[in-house]
XYZ file of C-alpha atoms in Angstrom:
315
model
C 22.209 -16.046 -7.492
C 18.554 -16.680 -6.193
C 17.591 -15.790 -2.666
C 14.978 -17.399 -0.624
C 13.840 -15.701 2.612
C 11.912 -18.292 5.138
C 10.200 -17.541 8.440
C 7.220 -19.672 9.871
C 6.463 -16.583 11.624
C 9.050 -15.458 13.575
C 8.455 -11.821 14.481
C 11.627 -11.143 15.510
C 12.943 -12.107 11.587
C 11.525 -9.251 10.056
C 14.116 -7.815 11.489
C 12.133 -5.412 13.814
C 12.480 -6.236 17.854
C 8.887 -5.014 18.447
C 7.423 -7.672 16.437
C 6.578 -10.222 18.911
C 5.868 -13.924 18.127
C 2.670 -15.474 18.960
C 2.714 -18.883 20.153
C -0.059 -20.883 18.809
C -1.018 -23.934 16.012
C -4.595 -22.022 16.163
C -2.835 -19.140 13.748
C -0.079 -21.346 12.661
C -1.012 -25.574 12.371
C 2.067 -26.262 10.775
C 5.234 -24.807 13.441
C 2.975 -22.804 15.879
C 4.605 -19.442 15.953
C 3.026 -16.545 13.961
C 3.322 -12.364 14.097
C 1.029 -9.951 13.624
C 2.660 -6.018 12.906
C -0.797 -4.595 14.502
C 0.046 -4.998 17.499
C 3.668 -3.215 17.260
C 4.413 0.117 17.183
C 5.875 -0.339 13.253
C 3.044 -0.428 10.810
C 5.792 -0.247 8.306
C 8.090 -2.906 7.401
C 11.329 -3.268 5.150
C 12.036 -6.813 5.710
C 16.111 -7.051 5.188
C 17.069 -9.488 2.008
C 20.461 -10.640 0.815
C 19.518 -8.770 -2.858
C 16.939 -7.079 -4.822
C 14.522 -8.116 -7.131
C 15.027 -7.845 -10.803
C 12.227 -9.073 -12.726
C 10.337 -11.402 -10.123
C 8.846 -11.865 -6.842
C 7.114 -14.689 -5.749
C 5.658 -14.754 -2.501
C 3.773 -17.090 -0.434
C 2.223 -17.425 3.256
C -0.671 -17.705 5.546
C -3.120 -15.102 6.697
C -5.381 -15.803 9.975
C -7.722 -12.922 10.347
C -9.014 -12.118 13.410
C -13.164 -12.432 13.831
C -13.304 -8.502 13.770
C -11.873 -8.560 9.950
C -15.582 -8.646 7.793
C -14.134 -5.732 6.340
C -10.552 -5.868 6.574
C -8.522 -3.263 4.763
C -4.886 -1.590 4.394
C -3.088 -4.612 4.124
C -0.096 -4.905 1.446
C 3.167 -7.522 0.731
C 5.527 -7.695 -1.406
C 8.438 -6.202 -3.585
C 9.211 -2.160 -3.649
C 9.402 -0.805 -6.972
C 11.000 2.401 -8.488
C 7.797 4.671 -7.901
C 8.476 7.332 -5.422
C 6.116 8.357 -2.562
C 5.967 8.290 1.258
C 3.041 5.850 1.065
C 4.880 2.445 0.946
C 1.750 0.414 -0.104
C 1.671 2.601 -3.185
C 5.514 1.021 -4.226
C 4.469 -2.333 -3.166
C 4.496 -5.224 -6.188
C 2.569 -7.923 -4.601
C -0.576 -8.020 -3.165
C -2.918 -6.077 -0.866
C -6.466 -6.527 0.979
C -9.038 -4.481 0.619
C -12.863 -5.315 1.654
C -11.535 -8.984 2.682
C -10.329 -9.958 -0.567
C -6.745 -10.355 -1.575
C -5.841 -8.241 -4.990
C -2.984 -8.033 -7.025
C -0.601 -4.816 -6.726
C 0.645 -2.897 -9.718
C 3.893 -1.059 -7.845
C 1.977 2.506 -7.843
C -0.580 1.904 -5.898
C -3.633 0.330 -8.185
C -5.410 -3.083 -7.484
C -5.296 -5.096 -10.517
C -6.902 -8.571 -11.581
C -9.941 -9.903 -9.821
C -10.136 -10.130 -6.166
C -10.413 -12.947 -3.947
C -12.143 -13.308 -0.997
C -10.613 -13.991 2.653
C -12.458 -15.461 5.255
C -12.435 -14.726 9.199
C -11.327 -17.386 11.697
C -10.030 -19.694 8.858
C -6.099 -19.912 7.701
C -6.186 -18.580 4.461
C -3.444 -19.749 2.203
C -1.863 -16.989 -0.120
C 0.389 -17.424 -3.484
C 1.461 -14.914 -5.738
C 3.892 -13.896 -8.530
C 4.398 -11.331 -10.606
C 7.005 -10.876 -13.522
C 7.984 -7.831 -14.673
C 9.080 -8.478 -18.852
C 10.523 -5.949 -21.533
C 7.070 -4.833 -22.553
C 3.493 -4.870 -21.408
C 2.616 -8.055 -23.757
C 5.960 -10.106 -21.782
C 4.502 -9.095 -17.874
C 1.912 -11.199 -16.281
C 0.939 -11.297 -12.121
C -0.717 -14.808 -10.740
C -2.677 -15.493 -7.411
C -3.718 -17.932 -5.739
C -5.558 -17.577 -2.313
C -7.519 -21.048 -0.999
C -8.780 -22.889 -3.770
C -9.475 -19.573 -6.071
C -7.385 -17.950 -8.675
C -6.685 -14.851 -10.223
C -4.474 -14.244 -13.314
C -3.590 -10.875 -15.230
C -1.499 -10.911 -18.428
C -0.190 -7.961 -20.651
C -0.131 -5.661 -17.836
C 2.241 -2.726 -16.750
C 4.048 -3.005 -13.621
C 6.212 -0.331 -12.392
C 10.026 -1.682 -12.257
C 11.346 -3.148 -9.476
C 13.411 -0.937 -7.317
C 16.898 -1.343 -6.387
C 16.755 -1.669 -2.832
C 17.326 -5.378 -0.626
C 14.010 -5.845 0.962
C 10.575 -6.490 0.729
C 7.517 -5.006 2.266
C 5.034 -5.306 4.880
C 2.649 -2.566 5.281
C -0.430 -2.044 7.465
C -2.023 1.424 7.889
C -2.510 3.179 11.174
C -6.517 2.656 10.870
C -6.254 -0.523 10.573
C -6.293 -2.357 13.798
C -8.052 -5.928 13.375
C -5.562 -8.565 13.727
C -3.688 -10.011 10.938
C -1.767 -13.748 12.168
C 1.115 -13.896 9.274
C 3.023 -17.256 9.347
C 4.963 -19.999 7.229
C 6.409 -16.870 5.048
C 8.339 -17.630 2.098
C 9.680 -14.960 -0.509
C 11.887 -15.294 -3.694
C 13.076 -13.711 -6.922
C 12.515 -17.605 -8.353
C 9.952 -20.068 -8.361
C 8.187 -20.916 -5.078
C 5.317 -23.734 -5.325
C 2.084 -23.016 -3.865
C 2.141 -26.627 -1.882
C 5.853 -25.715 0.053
C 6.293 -26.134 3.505
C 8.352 -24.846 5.907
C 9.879 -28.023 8.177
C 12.023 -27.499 11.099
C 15.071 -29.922 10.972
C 15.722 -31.202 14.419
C 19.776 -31.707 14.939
C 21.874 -35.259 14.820
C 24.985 -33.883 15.601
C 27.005 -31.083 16.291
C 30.738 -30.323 15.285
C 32.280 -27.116 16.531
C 35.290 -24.665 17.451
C 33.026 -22.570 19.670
C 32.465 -23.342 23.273
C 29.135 -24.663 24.044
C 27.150 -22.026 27.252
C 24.106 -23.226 29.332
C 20.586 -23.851 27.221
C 21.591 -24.568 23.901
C 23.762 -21.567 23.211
C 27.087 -21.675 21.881
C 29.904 -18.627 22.520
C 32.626 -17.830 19.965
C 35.395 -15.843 21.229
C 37.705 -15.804 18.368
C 36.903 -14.959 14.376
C 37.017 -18.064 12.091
C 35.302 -20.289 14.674
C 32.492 -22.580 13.590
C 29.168 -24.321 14.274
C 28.512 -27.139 12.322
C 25.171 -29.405 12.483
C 23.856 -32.422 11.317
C 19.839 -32.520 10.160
C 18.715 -35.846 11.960
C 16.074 -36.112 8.933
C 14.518 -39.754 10.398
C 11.291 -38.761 10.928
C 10.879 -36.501 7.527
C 11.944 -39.576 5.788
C 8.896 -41.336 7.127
C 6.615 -38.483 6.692
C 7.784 -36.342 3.572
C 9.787 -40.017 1.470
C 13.287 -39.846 0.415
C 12.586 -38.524 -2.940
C 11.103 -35.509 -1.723
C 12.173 -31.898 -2.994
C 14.184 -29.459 -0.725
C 13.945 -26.116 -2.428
C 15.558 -23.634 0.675
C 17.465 -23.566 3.704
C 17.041 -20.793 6.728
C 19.321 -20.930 9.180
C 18.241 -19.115 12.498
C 20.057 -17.939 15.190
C 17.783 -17.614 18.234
C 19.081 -15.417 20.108
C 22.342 -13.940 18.195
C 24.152 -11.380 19.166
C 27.580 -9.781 20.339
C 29.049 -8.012 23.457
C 32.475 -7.283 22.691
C 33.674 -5.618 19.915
C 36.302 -8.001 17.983
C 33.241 -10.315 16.340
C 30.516 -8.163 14.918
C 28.818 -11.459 12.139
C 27.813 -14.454 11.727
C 28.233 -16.025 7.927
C 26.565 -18.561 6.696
C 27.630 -22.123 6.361
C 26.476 -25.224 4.352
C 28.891 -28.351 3.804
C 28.596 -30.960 1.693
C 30.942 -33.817 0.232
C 33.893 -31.957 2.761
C 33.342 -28.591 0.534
C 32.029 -25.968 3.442
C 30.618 -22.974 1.407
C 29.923 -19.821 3.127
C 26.551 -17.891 2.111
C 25.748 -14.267 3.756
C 26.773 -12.265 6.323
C 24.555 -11.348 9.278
C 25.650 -8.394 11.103
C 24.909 -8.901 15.112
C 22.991 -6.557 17.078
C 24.466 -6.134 21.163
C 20.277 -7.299 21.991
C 20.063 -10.675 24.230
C 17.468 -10.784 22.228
C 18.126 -10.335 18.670
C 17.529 -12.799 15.995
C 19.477 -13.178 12.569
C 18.481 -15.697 9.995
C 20.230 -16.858 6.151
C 18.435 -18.585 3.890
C 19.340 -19.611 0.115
C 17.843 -21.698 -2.753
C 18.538 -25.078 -3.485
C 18.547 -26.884 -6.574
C 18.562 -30.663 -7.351
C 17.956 -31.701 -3.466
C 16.437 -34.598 -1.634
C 15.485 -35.168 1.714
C 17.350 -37.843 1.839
C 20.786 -35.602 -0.043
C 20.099 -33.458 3.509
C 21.723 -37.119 5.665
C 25.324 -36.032 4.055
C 24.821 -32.002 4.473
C 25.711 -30.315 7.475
C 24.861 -26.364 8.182
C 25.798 -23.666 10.523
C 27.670 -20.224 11.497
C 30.933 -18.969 11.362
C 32.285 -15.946 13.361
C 32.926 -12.613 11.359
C 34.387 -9.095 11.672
């Protein structure tokens, strides 16, 4: 089953408490919240997924650097793959900056293709994919960054590694900042024009009790949280017809402070069929944010009126 991970820059969903958000449609037009990993004490991310990669990772966000970046360097996204060393940039498959320009990455450390050229103060818009096939003559890698592109075919790629996350790596040296935001990562196809859209709620259907500001308390396992999208104004802006390709549900904040409910899973429902999706283990944090996204296949805007998504206690 395809996974879809989905953060319009959220620091706090990489899954590391010391990446802060930034508040700010400067860095981040489209929702307003971006992170940067610079200014943390981790310069090293593994980015939790439901699965690994097998043969595929497509990737796509946007990259604000800061007016101190007219040489930025030591910058690298994407997949881990089966080469082993303590540098994690050198296992990355994805991309990876060096001398402001974006370059593909081979999974042992090697640029490959044609770089392409960022620019400082100005949102630049990043797509990539690369597919690992049975030979050299089946494995291509595709970028996109702006308006410019940058293809490689019959290339080798070092496998993809077994392990469930992806990467986000910036060395110690290099301290410019880097505004990440409207992240989107998959094993299947992503297209370069996707959005992230936040889905304001209609309604809300639960067995949980509702607590002050929004939050809701469940004090038995089993309990649910079910909402309703209240899609009115995407109709008018996006058209019915439009494609929804992934869901992320966020909790913000999520966490426990007893001991009998330790998750939240997943939920989706649609035609009175509730399916449940991952687990999300909770941290004791006030603070601590869990998010579940999937694919989806065949979906409207206007199939997301009769859909209705949200959490359900766990063990």
């Amino acid at each position: 089953m395809a996974f879809r991970y989905i953060n319009p820059g959220y620091g706090a969903l990489t899954g590391n408490s010391s990446v802060t958000t930034i508040e700010s449609f400067i860095y981040n037009p489209q929702n307003g919240v971006s992170f940067d990993i610079v200014q943390t004490e981790a310069k090293n991310l593994n980015v939790p997924l439901p699965q690994n990669f097998s043969n595929d990772i497509y990737g796509k966000f946007n990259l604000y650097l800061s007016s101190s970046a007219s040489t930025a360097n030591y910058f690298s996204l994407g997949a881990p793959s089966t080469k082993s060393t303590s540098y994690p940039d050198y296992k990355c498959l994805g991309v990876t900056i060096y001398n402001s320009a974006v370059y593909l990455l081979d999974g042992k450390g090697n640029r490959i293709g044609t770089g392409i050229s960022l620019l400082p103060n100005v949102l630049n818009k990043i797509w990539f994919h690369l597919h690992k096939g049975d030979d050299n003559a089946s494995t291509y890698c595709e970028l996109i960054v702006n308006d410019s592109e940058s293809n490689v075919d019959n290339i080798y790629l070092e496998p993809f590694s077994s392990d469930k996350y992806f990467i986000i790596y910036n060395n110690n040296s290099s301290t410019y900042s880097k505004y990440l935001s409207e992240l989107i990562i998959s094993d299947e196809y992503i297209s370069p024009r996707e959005k992230i859209v936040a889905l304001p709620i209609d309604t809300t259907e639960t067995t949980m009790t509702a607590g002050a500001n929004g939050i809701y308390i469940a004090d038995a396992v089993n309990q649910t949280l079910l909402q309703t999208p209240d899609v009115d104004t995407l109709l008018t802006e996006y058209g019915a017809t439009s494609q929804v390709t992934g869901i992320a549900l966020v909790g913000n904040p999520a966490y426990r402070n007893g001991e009998g409910i330790s998750s939240l899973i997943g939920l989706s429902k649609a035609n009175g069929v509730i399916t449940e999706h991952d687990s999300c283990t909770l941290d004791t944090v006030s603070s601590a944010v869990i998010i579940d996204g999937w694919s989806l296949s065949n979906m409207t805007i206007n199939d997301l009126q009769n859909m209705q998504f949200g959490w359900k206690a766990g063990t």
